[in-house]
Coordinates of C-alpha atoms in Angstrom, one line a residue:
M14 CA -193.5 -232.0 10.3
A15 CA -191.2 -233.1 7.5
C16 CA -188.5 -230.7 6.2
D17 CA -187.5 -230.8 2.5
A18 CA -184.3 -229.8 0.9
A19 CA -185.3 -226.2 0.5
G20 CA -186.0 -225.9 4.3
I21 CA -189.8 -225.4 4.0
E22 CA -191.6 -227.6 6.3
R23 CA -194.4 -229.8 5.1
P24 CA -197.4 -229.2 7.4
E25 CA -198.7 -232.1 9.4
A26 CA -202.1 -231.6 7.9
V27 CA -200.7 -232.5 4.5
F28 CA -200.8 -236.3 4.6
D29 CA -197.9 -237.9 2.6
R30 CA -197.4 -236.1 -0.7
E31 CA -193.7 -235.9 0.1
A32 CA -192.5 -236.1 -3.5
E33 CA -195.0 -233.4 -4.6
W34 CA -194.0 -231.1 -1.7
R35 CA -190.3 -231.4 -2.5
A36 CA -191.0 -230.6 -6.1
L37 CA -193.2 -227.6 -5.3
T38 CA -190.9 -226.1 -2.7
A39 CA -187.8 -226.6 -4.9
F40 CA -189.6 -224.8 -7.7
V41 CA -190.8 -221.8 -5.7
T42 CA -187.4 -221.3 -4.0
D43 CA -185.3 -221.7 -7.2
Q44 CA -182.8 -218.8 -7.3
R45 CA -182.1 -218.9 -11.0
P46 CA -182.9 -215.5 -12.8
G47 CA -186.0 -215.1 -14.9
P48 CA -189.6 -216.0 -14.3
A49 CA -190.6 -219.7 -14.2
L50 CA -193.8 -221.6 -14.9
G51 CA -195.0 -224.7 -13.1
L52 CA -198.1 -226.8 -13.8
V53 CA -200.0 -228.8 -11.2
T54 CA -202.8 -231.0 -12.3
G55 CA -204.7 -234.1 -11.2
R56 CA -208.2 -235.6 -11.1
R57 CA -210.8 -233.9 -9.0
R58 CA -210.9 -234.6 -5.2
Q59 CA -207.2 -235.7 -5.0
G60 CA -206.1 -232.8 -2.8
K61 CA -204.5 -230.6 -5.4
T62 CA -206.1 -227.4 -4.1
Y63 CA -205.4 -228.4 -0.5
L64 CA -201.7 -228.9 -1.4
L65 CA -201.5 -225.6 -3.2
E66 CA -203.2 -223.8 -0.3
A67 CA -200.7 -225.3 2.1
L68 CA -197.8 -224.3 -0.1
A69 CA -199.2 -220.7 -0.2
R70 CA -199.4 -220.5 3.6
A71 CA -195.9 -221.9 4.0
T72 CA -194.3 -219.6 1.5
G73 CA -196.4 -216.5 1.7
A74 CA -197.4 -217.0 -2.0
F75 CA -200.2 -215.1 -3.6
L76 CA -203.0 -217.5 -4.2
F77 CA -206.0 -217.0 -6.4
R78 CA -208.6 -219.7 -7.0
A79 CA -210.6 -219.1 -10.2
H80 CA -214.4 -219.5 -10.3
E81 CA -216.9 -219.6 -13.1
G82 CA -217.9 -216.2 -14.3
T83 CA -217.2 -213.6 -17.0
E84 CA -213.8 -212.4 -18.0
R85 CA -214.4 -209.0 -16.5
E86 CA -215.6 -210.5 -13.2
S87 CA -212.5 -212.7 -12.9
L88 CA -210.1 -209.9 -13.7
Q89 CA -211.8 -207.8 -11.0
R90 CA -211.7 -210.6 -8.4
L91 CA -208.0 -211.2 -9.3
A92 CA -207.2 -207.5 -8.9
E93 CA -208.9 -207.2 -5.6
A94 CA -207.1 -210.4 -4.3
F95 CA -203.8 -209.1 -5.5
A96 CA -204.3 -205.7 -3.8
G97 CA -205.2 -207.5 -0.6
H98 CA -202.1 -209.7 -0.8
T99 CA -199.7 -206.7 -1.4
G100 CA -201.4 -204.5 1.1
S101 CA -202.3 -201.9 -1.4
R102 CA -205.3 -199.7 -0.8
R103 CA -205.7 -199.2 -4.5
V104 CA -207.1 -202.0 -6.6
P105 CA -205.3 -202.3 -10.0
A106 CA -207.4 -201.2 -13.0
W107 CA -206.4 -204.0 -15.3
R108 CA -207.9 -203.5 -18.8
N109 CA -207.2 -207.1 -19.9
W110 CA -205.3 -210.3 -19.1
D111 CA -202.1 -208.9 -20.6
D112 CA -202.1 -206.2 -17.9
A113 CA -202.9 -208.7 -15.2
V114 CA -200.2 -211.3 -16.2
D115 CA -197.6 -208.6 -16.6
A116 CA -198.4 -207.3 -13.1
L117 CA -198.2 -210.8 -11.6
L118 CA -194.8 -211.6 -13.2
G119 CA -193.6 -208.2 -12.2
S120 CA -194.3 -208.8 -8.5
G121 CA -191.1 -210.7 -8.0
G122 CA -187.9 -208.9 -7.1
K123 CA -184.5 -210.3 -6.3
N124 CA -185.9 -213.2 -4.4
P125 CA -188.3 -215.8 -5.8
A126 CA -191.9 -214.7 -5.5
P127 CA -194.4 -217.6 -5.8
V128 CA -197.8 -216.8 -7.5
V129 CA -200.4 -219.6 -7.5
I130 CA -203.5 -219.6 -9.8
D131 CA -205.7 -222.6 -9.1
Q132 CA -208.4 -223.8 -11.4
F133 CA -206.7 -222.0 -14.3
P134 CA -208.8 -223.9 -16.9
D135 CA -211.9 -222.1 -15.6
L136 CA -210.2 -218.8 -16.6
V137 CA -209.4 -220.3 -20.0
R138 CA -213.1 -221.2 -20.5
Q139 CA -213.9 -217.5 -20.1
S140 CA -210.8 -216.3 -22.0
P141 CA -209.6 -218.8 -24.6
A142 CA -206.6 -216.6 -25.5
L143 CA -205.2 -216.7 -22.0
P144 CA -202.5 -219.3 -22.6
S145 CA -201.2 -217.2 -25.4
V146 CA -201.2 -214.2 -23.1
V147 CA -199.1 -216.0 -20.6
H148 CA -196.7 -217.1 -23.2
R149 CA -196.3 -213.6 -24.5
A150 CA -195.8 -212.2 -21.0
F151 CA -193.0 -214.7 -20.3
T152 CA -191.4 -213.6 -23.6
R153 CA -191.5 -210.0 -22.5
A154 CA -190.4 -210.5 -18.9
G155 CA -186.8 -209.6 -18.1
H156 CA -184.3 -212.0 -16.6
T157 CA -184.1 -209.9 -13.4
L158 CA -187.6 -211.1 -12.4
R159 CA -187.9 -214.2 -10.3
T160 CA -191.7 -214.8 -10.2
R161 CA -192.6 -218.5 -9.9
L162 CA -196.0 -218.9 -11.5
L163 CA -197.9 -222.1 -10.6
L164 CA -201.0 -222.9 -12.6
G165 CA -203.3 -225.6 -11.2
G166 CA -206.0 -227.5 -13.0
D167 CA -208.1 -230.6 -12.8
S168 CA -207.8 -233.4 -15.3
S169 CA -210.7 -232.1 -17.4
L170 CA -210.8 -231.9 -21.2
V171 CA -209.7 -228.3 -21.0
A172 CA -206.9 -229.0 -18.6
N173 CA -205.7 -231.8 -20.9
R174 CA -205.5 -229.5 -23.9
L175 CA -203.7 -226.9 -21.8
F176 CA -201.2 -229.1 -20.1
T177 CA -200.3 -231.8 -22.6
D178 CA -196.9 -232.3 -24.1
H179 CA -197.8 -230.4 -27.3
S180 CA -199.3 -227.3 -25.6
A181 CA -197.6 -223.9 -25.5
L182 CA -197.8 -223.9 -21.7
R183 CA -196.2 -227.3 -21.3
E184 CA -193.3 -226.2 -23.6
L185 CA -192.8 -223.2 -21.4
A186 CA -193.1 -225.0 -18.1
G187 CA -190.0 -225.8 -16.0
M188 CA -192.0 -228.1 -13.7
S189 CA -195.1 -230.2 -14.1
I190 CA -196.5 -232.6 -11.5
T191 CA -199.7 -234.6 -11.3
V192 CA -201.4 -235.2 -7.9
E193 CA -202.4 -238.8 -8.1
P194 CA -204.8 -240.8 -5.9
F195 CA -203.1 -242.5 -2.9
D196 CA -201.9 -246.0 -3.7
F197 CA -203.5 -248.7 -1.7
R198 CA -200.9 -248.7 1.0
Q199 CA -201.1 -244.9 1.4
A200 CA -204.9 -245.1 1.4
A201 CA -204.9 -247.6 4.3
A202 CA -202.6 -245.4 6.3
F203 CA -204.8 -242.3 5.5
W204 CA -207.9 -244.0 6.7
D205 CA -206.0 -245.4 9.8
I206 CA -206.7 -249.0 8.8
D207 CA -204.3 -251.7 10.0
D208 CA -206.2 -254.8 9.0
P209 CA -205.3 -255.7 5.3
R210 CA -208.6 -257.4 4.7
L211 CA -210.6 -254.4 5.9
A212 CA -208.3 -252.1 3.9
T213 CA -209.0 -254.1 0.7
L214 CA -212.8 -253.9 1.3
L215 CA -212.5 -250.1 1.9
H216 CA -210.3 -249.5 -1.1
T217 CA -212.8 -251.4 -3.3
V218 CA -215.3 -248.7 -2.3
V219 CA -213.4 -245.4 -1.9
G220 CA -210.0 -246.1 -3.6
G221 CA -207.2 -243.6 -2.9
T222 CA -209.2 -240.4 -3.3
P223 CA -208.6 -238.3 -0.1
A224 CA -211.8 -236.2 -0.4
H225 CA -213.9 -239.3 0.0
R226 CA -213.0 -239.4 3.7
S227 CA -214.4 -235.9 4.2
L228 CA -217.5 -236.9 2.3
A229 CA -217.9 -239.6 4.8
S230 CA -217.8 -237.0 7.6
G231 CA -214.1 -238.0 8.3
E232 CA -215.3 -241.4 9.5
G233 CA -213.9 -244.8 8.6
P234 CA -214.9 -248.2 9.8
T235 CA -213.8 -248.8 13.4
G236 CA -212.9 -252.4 12.5
F237 CA -213.7 -255.3 10.3
E238 CA -216.9 -256.0 12.2
D239 CA -218.0 -252.4 11.6
F240 CA -217.6 -252.4 7.8
D241 CA -221.2 -253.4 6.9
A242 CA -222.6 -250.8 9.4
W243 CA -220.3 -248.2 8.0
M244 CA -221.4 -248.9 4.5
C245 CA -225.0 -248.5 5.5
R246 CA -224.5 -245.2 7.3
T247 CA -222.3 -243.6 4.6
V248 CA -221.9 -244.9 1.0
L249 CA -225.4 -246.5 0.8
S250 CA -227.4 -243.8 2.5
P251 CA -228.9 -241.2 0.1
R252 CA -228.6 -238.7 2.9
T253 CA -224.8 -238.6 2.7
P254 CA -222.7 -236.7 0.2
L255 CA -220.6 -239.9 -0.5
H256 CA -223.6 -241.7 -1.8
W257 CA -224.0 -239.2 -4.7
E258 CA -220.3 -238.7 -5.4
A259 CA -220.0 -241.2 -8.2
T260 CA -222.9 -239.5 -10.0
R261 CA -221.2 -236.1 -9.6
L262 CA -217.9 -237.4 -10.9
L263 CA -219.4 -238.2 -14.3
N264 CA -221.9 -235.3 -14.4
E265 CA -219.0 -232.8 -13.9
E266 CA -217.0 -234.2 -16.9
A267 CA -219.6 -235.4 -19.5
D268 CA -222.2 -233.3 -21.3
Q269 CA -225.8 -234.2 -20.7
Q270 CA -226.0 -235.9 -24.2
D271 CA -223.0 -238.1 -23.5
R272 CA -223.9 -239.2 -20.0
P273 CA -226.3 -242.1 -20.8
L274 CA -223.8 -243.7 -23.1
C275 CA -220.9 -243.1 -20.6
H276 CA -223.0 -244.8 -17.9
S277 CA -223.7 -247.8 -20.2
I278 CA -220.0 -248.1 -21.0
L279 CA -218.9 -248.0 -17.4
T280 CA -221.5 -250.7 -16.6
A281 CA -220.2 -252.8 -19.5
V282 CA -216.7 -252.5 -18.2
V283 CA -217.5 -253.6 -14.6
L284 CA -219.3 -256.6 -16.1
G285 CA -216.1 -257.7 -17.8
H286 CA -216.6 -256.3 -21.3
A287 CA -213.2 -254.7 -21.3
T288 CA -212.3 -254.2 -25.0
T289 CA -213.7 -251.7 -27.4
W290 CA -215.5 -254.4 -29.5
A291 CA -216.9 -256.0 -26.4
V292 CA -218.2 -252.7 -25.0
T293 CA -219.7 -251.9 -28.4
R294 CA -221.5 -255.2 -28.6
H295 CA -222.8 -254.9 -25.0
V296 CA -224.2 -251.3 -25.4
S297 CA -225.5 -251.9 -28.9
R298 CA -224.3 -248.5 -30.2
P299 CA -222.3 -247.5 -33.3
L300 CA -218.5 -247.9 -32.9
T301 CA -218.0 -244.2 -33.6
D302 CA -220.3 -243.2 -30.7
V303 CA -218.6 -245.7 -28.3
S304 CA -215.1 -244.6 -29.4
H305 CA -216.0 -241.0 -28.7
A306 CA -217.3 -241.8 -25.2
L307 CA -214.3 -243.9 -24.4
R308 CA -212.0 -241.1 -25.3
L309 CA -214.0 -238.7 -23.2
L310 CA -213.8 -241.0 -20.2
E311 CA -210.1 -241.5 -20.7
H312 CA -209.4 -237.8 -21.0
C313 CA -211.3 -237.2 -17.7
G314 CA -209.2 -239.8 -16.0
L315 CA -212.2 -242.0 -15.2
L316 CA -211.4 -244.8 -17.5
R317 CA -208.0 -246.3 -18.4
G318 CA -207.0 -248.3 -21.4
E319 CA -204.1 -250.7 -21.0
P320 CA -202.5 -253.2 -23.4
D321 CA -203.4 -256.8 -22.8
A322 CA -200.3 -258.6 -21.6
F323 CA -200.7 -261.4 -24.2
L324 CA -202.6 -259.5 -27.0
T325 CA -200.6 -256.3 -27.0
S326 CA -202.6 -254.9 -30.0
A327 CA -205.8 -254.9 -27.8
L328 CA -206.6 -252.4 -25.1
R329 CA -208.4 -253.6 -22.0
Y330 CA -210.4 -250.8 -20.2
R331 CA -210.8 -250.5 -16.5
I332 CA -212.5 -247.9 -14.4
A333 CA -209.8 -245.8 -12.7
E334 CA -211.9 -244.5 -9.9
P335 CA -212.9 -247.3 -7.5
L336 CA -216.0 -245.5 -6.2
L337 CA -217.3 -245.2 -9.8
A338 CA -216.7 -248.9 -10.4
F339 CA -218.4 -249.8 -7.1
D340 CA -221.4 -247.6 -7.9
H341 CA -221.9 -249.2 -11.3
A342 CA -221.3 -252.7 -10.2
V343 CA -223.2 -252.7 -6.9
V344 CA -225.3 -249.6 -6.2
A345 CA -226.7 -248.4 -9.6
P346 CA -228.7 -251.6 -10.3
H347 CA -230.5 -251.2 -6.9
R348 CA -230.6 -247.4 -6.4
S349 CA -234.4 -247.2 -6.4
T350 CA -234.5 -249.9 -3.7
L351 CA -232.0 -248.1 -1.6
E352 CA -234.1 -244.9 -1.7
E353 CA -237.3 -246.8 -0.7
E354 CA -236.1 -249.1 2.1
A355 CA -233.7 -249.2 5.0
T356 CA -230.1 -249.5 3.8
D357 CA -229.2 -252.3 6.1
G358 CA -231.8 -254.6 4.6
A359 CA -230.8 -253.6 1.1
W360 CA -227.1 -254.2 1.9
E361 CA -227.8 -257.8 2.7
R362 CA -228.8 -258.3 -0.9
L363 CA -226.1 -256.0 -2.4
S364 CA -223.3 -257.5 -0.4
S365 CA -223.2 -260.7 -2.5
D366 CA -222.5 -258.6 -5.7
F367 CA -219.9 -256.6 -3.7
H368 CA -218.0 -259.6 -2.4
G369 CA -218.5 -261.8 -5.5
T370 CA -217.8 -259.2 -8.2
A371 CA -216.5 -255.9 -7.0
V372 CA -213.9 -257.0 -4.4
P373 CA -212.3 -259.7 -6.6
A374 CA -211.8 -257.2 -9.4
A375 CA -210.4 -254.6 -7.1
F376 CA -208.1 -257.2 -5.4
A377 CA -206.7 -258.2 -8.8
Q378 CA -205.8 -254.6 -9.5
L379 CA -204.1 -254.2 -6.1
C380 CA -202.0 -257.3 -6.9
R381 CA -201.0 -255.7 -10.2
D382 CA -200.1 -252.5 -8.4
W383 CA -198.1 -254.5 -5.8
A384 CA -196.1 -256.3 -8.5
L385 CA -195.3 -253.0 -10.2
R386 CA -194.6 -250.8 -7.2
F387 CA -193.7 -252.8 -4.2
A388 CA -192.3 -256.3 -5.1
D389 CA -188.7 -256.7 -4.1
P390 CA -186.3 -256.7 -7.0
D391 CA -185.5 -260.4 -6.5
T392 CA -189.1 -261.5 -6.3
F393 CA -189.4 -261.9 -10.0
G394 CA -185.7 -262.0 -10.8
A395 CA -185.5 -258.6 -12.6
P396 CA -186.9 -255.1 -12.3
V397 CA -190.6 -254.9 -13.2
A398 CA -191.7 -252.7 -16.1
T399 CA -195.3 -253.7 -16.5
A400 CA -198.0 -255.7 -14.6
A401 CA -201.2 -256.3 -16.6
H402 CA -204.1 -258.6 -17.2
G403 CA -203.4 -261.2 -19.9
T404 CA -205.9 -263.1 -22.0
L405 CA -205.2 -266.2 -24.2
P406 CA -207.9 -266.5 -26.8
R407 CA -210.1 -269.5 -27.0
G408 CA -208.7 -272.1 -29.4
E409 CA -208.0 -275.7 -30.1
S410 CA -206.0 -275.9 -26.8
G411 CA -209.1 -275.4 -24.8
P412 CA -211.2 -272.6 -23.2
E413 CA -210.1 -269.0 -23.0
R414 CA -207.4 -268.7 -20.3
E415 CA -206.8 -265.5 -18.3
A416 CA -204.0 -264.5 -15.9
E417 CA -204.8 -261.5 -13.7
V418 CA -201.2 -260.5 -13.0
V419 CA -198.7 -260.8 -15.9
V420 CA -195.4 -259.3 -15.1
R421 CA -192.9 -258.3 -17.7
G422 CA -189.4 -256.7 -17.5
G423 CA -188.1 -253.8 -19.4
G424 CA -186.1 -253.5 -22.6
G425 CA -186.9 -254.4 -26.2
H426 CA -187.7 -258.0 -25.5
R427 CA -189.9 -257.4 -22.5
P428 CA -189.1 -260.7 -20.8
L429 CA -192.0 -262.5 -19.2
L430 CA -191.1 -262.6 -15.5
S431 CA -194.3 -264.0 -14.0
V432 CA -197.8 -265.2 -14.8
G433 CA -200.2 -265.0 -11.8
Q434 CA -203.7 -265.8 -10.7
T435 CA -205.7 -263.9 -8.0
R436 CA -208.4 -265.3 -5.7
W437 CA -210.1 -263.2 -3.1
N438 CA -212.4 -265.6 -1.1
E439 CA -211.0 -268.9 -2.1
I440 CA -208.1 -270.8 -0.4
M441 CA -205.7 -271.4 -3.2
D442 CA -204.4 -274.9 -3.8
I443 CA -202.1 -276.9 -6.1
H444 CA -204.7 -276.9 -8.9
H445 CA -204.3 -273.2 -9.2
L446 CA -200.6 -273.7 -9.8
D447 CA -201.4 -276.5 -12.3
R448 CA -203.6 -274.0 -14.2
L449 CA -200.8 -271.5 -14.4
R450 CA -198.5 -274.2 -15.7
H451 CA -201.0 -274.9 -18.4
V452 CA -201.0 -271.3 -19.4
L453 CA -197.2 -271.2 -19.5
A454 CA -197.2 -274.3 -21.8
V455 CA -199.7 -272.6 -24.2
L456 CA -197.5 -269.5 -24.2
A457 CA -194.4 -271.6 -24.9
V458 CA -196.2 -273.2 -27.9
R459 CA -196.9 -269.6 -29.1
G460 CA -193.2 -268.8 -29.0
E461 CA -193.0 -267.0 -25.7
D462 CA -189.8 -267.4 -23.8
I463 CA -190.9 -268.8 -20.4
S464 CA -187.4 -269.8 -19.1
R465 CA -187.5 -267.0 -16.5
T466 CA -191.2 -267.0 -15.8
K467 CA -192.4 -267.6 -12.3
P468 CA -195.9 -268.7 -11.5
A469 CA -197.5 -266.6 -8.8
C470 CA -200.6 -267.0 -6.7
Y471 CA -202.2 -264.0 -5.0
G472 CA -204.6 -265.1 -2.3
G473 CA -206.9 -263.0 -0.2
A474 CA -208.0 -266.1 1.8
G475 CA -204.6 -267.9 2.1
F476 CA -203.0 -271.0 0.7
S477 CA -203.1 -274.7 1.2
P478 CA -200.2 -276.6 2.8
R479 CA -199.5 -278.2 -0.5
L480 CA -199.1 -274.8 -2.2
R481 CA -197.0 -273.6 0.7
A482 CA -194.7 -276.7 0.1
A483 CA -194.5 -275.8 -3.6
E484 CA -193.4 -272.3 -2.5
D485 CA -190.7 -273.8 -0.3
R486 CA -189.4 -275.7 -3.4
G487 CA -189.2 -272.5 -5.4
E488 CA -192.0 -273.5 -7.7
V489 CA -194.4 -270.6 -7.1
V490 CA -194.5 -267.1 -5.7
L491 CA -197.2 -266.7 -3.0
V492 CA -198.5 -263.3 -2.1
D493 CA -201.0 -263.0 0.8
L494 CA -202.7 -259.9 2.2
D495 CA -200.0 -259.3 4.7
R496 CA -197.3 -259.4 2.0
L497 CA -199.5 -257.2 -0.3
Y498 CA -199.7 -254.4 2.3
H499 CA -196.5 -254.8 4.2
G500 CA -193.9 -256.8 2.3
G501 CA -192.2 -257.1 -1.0

């Protein structure tokens, strides 16, 4: 077990989440007078509820997990749970949410008393005035009370409205954390994968979402040679929960009338139509409809829009949940086939799309994440502020040029620190470096300062001796799978 500054041990069953655990335990043990409000959010399946339940067990907190129902039913369930927690034989007869919140805030004495309400947005769907009720209760509460109220919610549209910077709850909150998916290094450790190549293949499918392991019956590939068989018996088998998880992700967030367009947009994005105009052309729908669906997918945390490194006025969209990207790129076009024949035979045909399209795209994102999170400070000569995809438009200088990993520093000038290329299944050679040099020359003509810019090659299959020699001369930064997962 790990022990945080407040002296509350993080249970061994809670994998990683050290920063989140420190923040939560510091919040619930804060000795300052007066009640305090904390917000905990995150996309579904990231372990938010698991973390809050572990915190409640470790601290003796009162925990209530909301469910769908009427306002009266939720008040009654909350009252019964509160009576059970306090050991009272009498269930409180709360008339409304004002009574309930006042009672919860009044449960704290001289010592901090943690109270956790998970899935708080479900209660707000039943009682839209509840955020105002909480705000009024905090205004009424005296400074002698030390209740620490934690509200948990998924990254749904309701949660986004409740927990954003401009909401009354966010203004009241003294702590706000988001439980994110594991990064690719954490995910490899979570799945007990030591082989970086196998870890990349697995991350392409399940990403960093912890719940995907339980949906696969807790089983990961036993080794690289077992990956194809593991795919057939888990993700591709209609008999397993993991097979249907991508469909559930969207069905839980989008209304039935929005789902067809959302599916079409996700398919467009995995096919490389990454801008609003490109998506609109591909799906052949009005821009207003596409823009609405894009906002919906972004608010749900399923799609992410990021500025292009060279065309900063343009947003490039990418699917934030790898399982959803994998499903739309590989599984969805062949779902009927999977349901009709043995999965091992179907995978022989699907695997070409997987290795040719899905894995290279996922590998490029891992390389961007590495540059932003794990590269040593001296790798690019300055601290990294952003790592993004860059596109040079087609013009007189030749065909459209892309750089999968464009690294910039911070500050007003956002210096261009590196321009990089990624290749998953191709041994990178000197011609890849030449291509990067050409991109840099075009950028220089456009007025970009390239005096500090380092070309970089990110190779999943390795590098030629000539490219290694160029690295020795300081002409290029080379990042292989071992460095991606273990080095800086």
